GROMACS .gro file of C-alpha atoms in nm:
model
  201
    1SER     CA    1  20.910  18.655  16.886
    2ARG     CA    2  21.159  18.636  16.604
    3PRO     CA    3  21.188  18.935  16.369
    4THR     CA    4  21.383  19.009  16.055
    5VAL     CA    5  21.512  19.348  15.945
    6GLY     CA    6  21.330  19.436  15.626
    7ALA     CA    7  21.287  19.733  15.398
    8GLU     CA    8  21.397  20.070  15.532
    9GLY     CA    9  21.542  19.906  15.843
   10ARG     CA   10  21.203  19.815  15.989
   11LEU     CA   11  21.151  19.500  16.192
   12GLU     CA   12  20.924  19.243  16.032
   13PRO     CA   13  20.770  18.937  16.200
   14ASP     CA   14  20.915  18.600  16.105
   15PHE     CA   15  20.623  18.358  16.097
   16ALA     CA   16  20.852  18.060  16.146
   17ALA     CA   17  20.823  18.157  16.514
   18PHE     CA   18  20.540  17.960  16.674
   19ASN     CA   19  20.378  18.244  16.870
   20LEU     CA   20  20.374  18.478  16.571
   21SER     CA   21  20.235  18.210  16.341
   22GLU     CA   22  19.942  18.154  16.577
   23ASN     CA   23  19.797  18.495  16.486
   24LYS     CA   24  19.971  18.638  16.183
   25GLU     CA   25  19.726  18.926  16.144
   26ALA     CA   26  19.778  19.049  16.499
   27ALA     CA   27  20.155  19.012  16.473
   28THR     CA   28  20.159  19.212  16.150
   29VAL     CA   29  19.955  19.492  16.305
   30VAL     CA   30  20.181  19.512  16.612
   31PHE     CA   31  20.501  19.527  16.407
   32ASP     CA   32  20.353  19.764  16.150
   33LYS     CA   33  20.185  20.013  16.381
   34LEU     CA   34  20.389  20.029  16.701
   35GLN     CA   35  20.757  20.032  16.612
   36ASP     CA   36  20.744  20.383  16.467
   37HIS     CA   37  20.639  20.509  16.811
   38MET     CA   38  20.837  20.295  17.055
   39PRO     CA   39  21.144  20.070  17.060
   40PHE     CA   40  21.083  19.695  17.082
   41VAL     CA   41  21.251  19.458  17.325
   42LEU     CA   42  21.210  19.107  17.185
   43LEU     CA   43  21.317  18.779  17.342
   44GLY     CA   44  21.335  18.458  17.139
   45LYS     CA   45  21.339  18.088  17.220
   46HIS     CA   46  21.717  18.057  17.225
   47ALA     CA   47  21.733  18.298  17.519
   48ALA     CA   48  21.435  18.141  17.696
   49TYR     CA   49  21.591  17.796  17.665
   50ARG     CA   50  21.902  17.920  17.845
   51VAL     CA   51  21.692  17.935  18.164
   52THR     CA   52  21.499  17.641  18.304
   53LEU     CA   53  21.235  17.652  18.577
   54THR     CA   54  21.212  17.316  18.750
   55ARG     CA   55  20.959  17.142  18.971
   56GLU     CA   56  21.184  17.233  19.265
   57ASP     CA   57  21.154  17.603  19.177
   58PHE     CA   58  20.776  17.582  19.178
   59MET     CA   59  20.775  17.388  19.505
   60ALA     CA   60  20.993  17.655  19.667
   61TRP     CA   61  20.746  17.923  19.560
   62ASP     CA   62  20.460  17.720  19.705
   63VAL     CA   63  20.647  17.689  20.035
   64ALA     CA   64  20.697  18.066  20.039
   65ALA     CA   65  20.325  18.117  19.976
   66GLY     CA   66  20.217  17.846  20.219
   67THR     CA   67  20.014  17.675  19.949
   68ASN     CA   68  20.043  17.447  19.647
   69THR     CA   69  19.853  17.683  19.418
   70ILE     CA   70  20.148  17.781  19.199
   71THR     CA   71  20.232  17.423  19.105
   72GLU     CA   72  19.863  17.344  19.059
   73GLN     CA   73  19.823  17.633  18.816
   74ALA     CA   74  20.128  17.515  18.621
   75ASN     CA   75  19.972  17.169  18.606
   76LYS     CA   76  19.643  17.308  18.475
   77GLY     CA   77  19.812  17.524  18.213
   78LEU     CA   78  20.027  17.240  18.084
   79ALA     CA   79  19.731  17.001  18.091
   80ALA     CA   80  19.541  17.235  17.858
   81PHE     CA   81  19.847  17.256  17.629
   82ARG     CA   82  19.876  16.875  17.633
   83LYS     CA   83  19.509  16.832  17.549
   84ASP     CA   84  19.485  17.095  17.275
   85MET     CA   85  19.818  17.035  17.098
   86PRO     CA   86  19.958  16.698  17.204
   87ASP     CA   87  20.207  16.673  16.917
   88VAL     CA   88  20.361  17.010  17.002
   89PHE     CA   89  20.346  16.939  17.375
   90TYR     CA   90  20.542  16.616  17.349
   91ARG     CA   91  20.802  16.782  17.128
   92VAL     CA   92  20.857  17.042  17.399
   93TYR     CA   93  20.822  16.796  17.687
   94PRO     CA   94  20.968  16.458  17.580
   95VAL     CA   95  20.766  16.240  17.816
   96PRO     CA   96  20.818  15.865  17.747
   97GLU     CA   97  20.513  15.706  17.588
   98ASP     CA   98  20.459  15.474  17.883
   99LYS     CA   99  20.445  15.777  18.116
  100ARG     CA  100  20.181  15.977  17.929
  101GLY     CA  101  19.880  15.868  18.133
  102ASP     CA  102  19.661  16.135  18.292
  103ASP     CA  103  19.785  16.050  18.642
  104VAL     CA  104  20.160  16.036  18.573
  105TRP     CA  105  20.268  16.270  18.291
  106PHE     CA  106  20.309  16.580  18.511
  107LYS     CA  107  20.512  16.390  18.772
  108THR     CA  108  20.746  16.275  18.495
  109LEU     CA  109  20.844  16.624  18.377
  110THR     CA  110  21.206  16.713  18.446
  111TYR     CA  111  21.129  17.082  18.403
  112ILE     CA  112  20.814  17.293  18.390
  113SER     CA  113  20.903  17.604  18.195
  114HIS     CA  114  21.152  17.788  17.979
  115PRO     CA  115  21.026  18.132  18.083
  116TYR     CA  116  20.978  18.375  17.795
  117ASP     CA  117  20.772  18.647  17.965
  118PRO     CA  118  20.943  18.636  18.308
  119LEU     CA  119  21.285  18.648  18.142
  120LEU     CA  120  21.178  18.945  17.931
  121THR     CA  121  21.064  19.118  18.251
  122VAL     CA  122  21.406  19.056  18.403
  123ALA     CA  123  21.566  19.199  18.088
  124ALA     CA  124  21.358  19.516  18.125
  125ASN     CA  125  21.469  19.566  18.486
  126HIS     CA  126  21.822  19.421  18.486
  127ASN     CA  127  21.978  19.495  18.150
  128ASP     CA  128  22.319  19.425  18.306
  129LEU     CA  129  22.234  19.053  18.284
  130PHE     CA  130  22.192  19.065  17.906
  131GLN     CA  131  22.389  19.167  17.598
  132PRO     CA  132  22.117  19.237  17.341
  133VAL     CA  133  22.170  19.290  16.972
  134ARG     CA  134  22.090  19.654  16.902
  135VAL     CA  135  21.897  19.744  16.588
  136PRO     CA  136  21.860  20.114  16.494
  137ASN     CA  137  21.504  20.238  16.473
  138PRO     CA  138  21.480  20.457  16.160
  139LYS     CA  139  21.180  20.648  16.296
  140LEU     CA  140  21.326  20.706  16.643
  141PRO     CA  141  21.693  20.800  16.611
  142GLY     CA  142  21.925  20.773  16.909
  143SER     CA  143  22.072  20.482  17.103
  144ALA     CA  144  21.798  20.500  17.368
  145LYS     CA  145  21.539  20.425  17.098
  146GLU     CA  146  21.709  20.120  16.947
  147HIS     CA  147  21.528  19.788  16.926
  148LEU     CA  148  21.684  19.525  17.154
  149LEU     CA  149  21.689  19.163  17.036
  150ILE     CA  150  21.773  18.878  17.275
  151GLY     CA  151  21.813  18.517  17.172
  152MET     CA  152  21.693  18.542  16.814
  153LYS     CA  153  21.966  18.305  16.693
  154ASN     CA  154  22.131  18.001  16.848
  155GLU     CA  155  22.474  18.159  16.872
  156GLY     CA  156  22.707  18.156  17.171
  157ASP     CA  157  22.526  18.246  17.491
  158CYS     CA  158  22.229  18.391  17.298
  159GLN     CA  159  22.275  18.731  17.466
  160VAL     CA  160  22.220  18.575  17.812
  161PRO     CA  161  22.579  18.554  17.939
  162ASP     CA  162  22.485  18.454  18.295
  163ALA     CA  163  22.184  18.223  18.277
  164GLU     CA  164  22.221  18.126  18.644
  165ALA     CA  165  22.192  18.489  18.754
  166ALA     CA  166  21.885  18.540  18.534
  167HIS     CA  167  21.729  18.224  18.679
  168ALA     CA  168  21.805  18.339  19.032
  169GLU     CA  169  21.643  18.677  18.968
  170ILE     CA  170  21.323  18.517  18.835
  171CYS     CA  171  21.309  18.288  19.138
  172ARG     CA  172  21.368  18.577  19.377
  173VAL     CA  173  21.093  18.791  19.229
  174VAL     CA  174  20.837  18.509  19.221
  175LYS     CA  175  20.924  18.401  19.575
  176ASP     CA  176  20.892  18.756  19.710
  177SER     CA  177  20.563  18.802  19.525
  178SER     CA  178  20.435  18.472  19.662
  179LYS     CA  179  20.514  18.583  20.017
  180ARG     CA  180  20.337  18.916  19.965
  181MET     CA  181  20.029  18.751  19.818
  182ALA     CA  182  20.019  18.503  20.109
  183SER     CA  183  20.042  18.792  20.355
  184ILE     CA  184  19.761  18.981  20.180
  185GLU     CA  185  19.539  18.672  20.177
  186MET     CA  186  19.608  18.603  20.544
  187GLU     CA  187  19.518  18.960  20.638
  188ALA     CA  188  19.197  18.937  20.435
  189MET     CA  189  19.104  18.616  20.619
  190LYS     CA  190  19.170  18.783  20.957
  191GLN     CA  191  18.950  19.078  20.865
  192ALA     CA  192  18.673  18.846  20.748
  193MET     CA  193  18.686  18.654  21.076
  194LYS     CA  194  18.671  18.978  21.277
  195LYS     CA  195  18.363  19.090  21.086
  196LYS     CA  196  18.199  18.753  21.138
  197LYS     CA  197  18.262  18.761  21.513
  198SER     CA  198  18.135  19.117  21.543
  199GLY     CA  199  17.819  19.035  21.350
  200HIS     CA  200  17.893  19.280  21.068
  201PRO     CA  201  17.812  19.162  20.712
   0.00000   0.00000   0.00000
């Protein structure tokens, strides 16, 4: 998201941002109706592009989970992006033209994601890793109710002073979650086998 500060100090959506331009009506409703009741924490592309998730990161998560599901899901998601919006896809992922075949494009990627949502989650739980721009909320006075903007402009470190630490935190959380999910799935399989052996449905 990329907002501007408009009349009366209210945040307004900037439709030059790709995600907001995809559904202008919904973006307008969110900005118009919600900010009077809660502060916004918004993270833009310049912050997301400070952190890069690589193929090696995804492989490490698969190892932790004992599967290749995480990388497969990334492949499927990017394949849909590539099919639906090829021009945009190849701007984001500059794959050489001779490597764009269905069987090679994914293997050619040097990175898989610049993580908007995961990085925003890290910002919500580890604000010490960020230096957001604070915008007063005219309807909710007090510093605890300020809007926090991260990476709206390509200036300096884009409010992400330690990108390596933010990257490490994302990797840690996903790896731990992968291990927990693998443990839950393994336990479910054990219980299913016990029921099968005992003759219970």
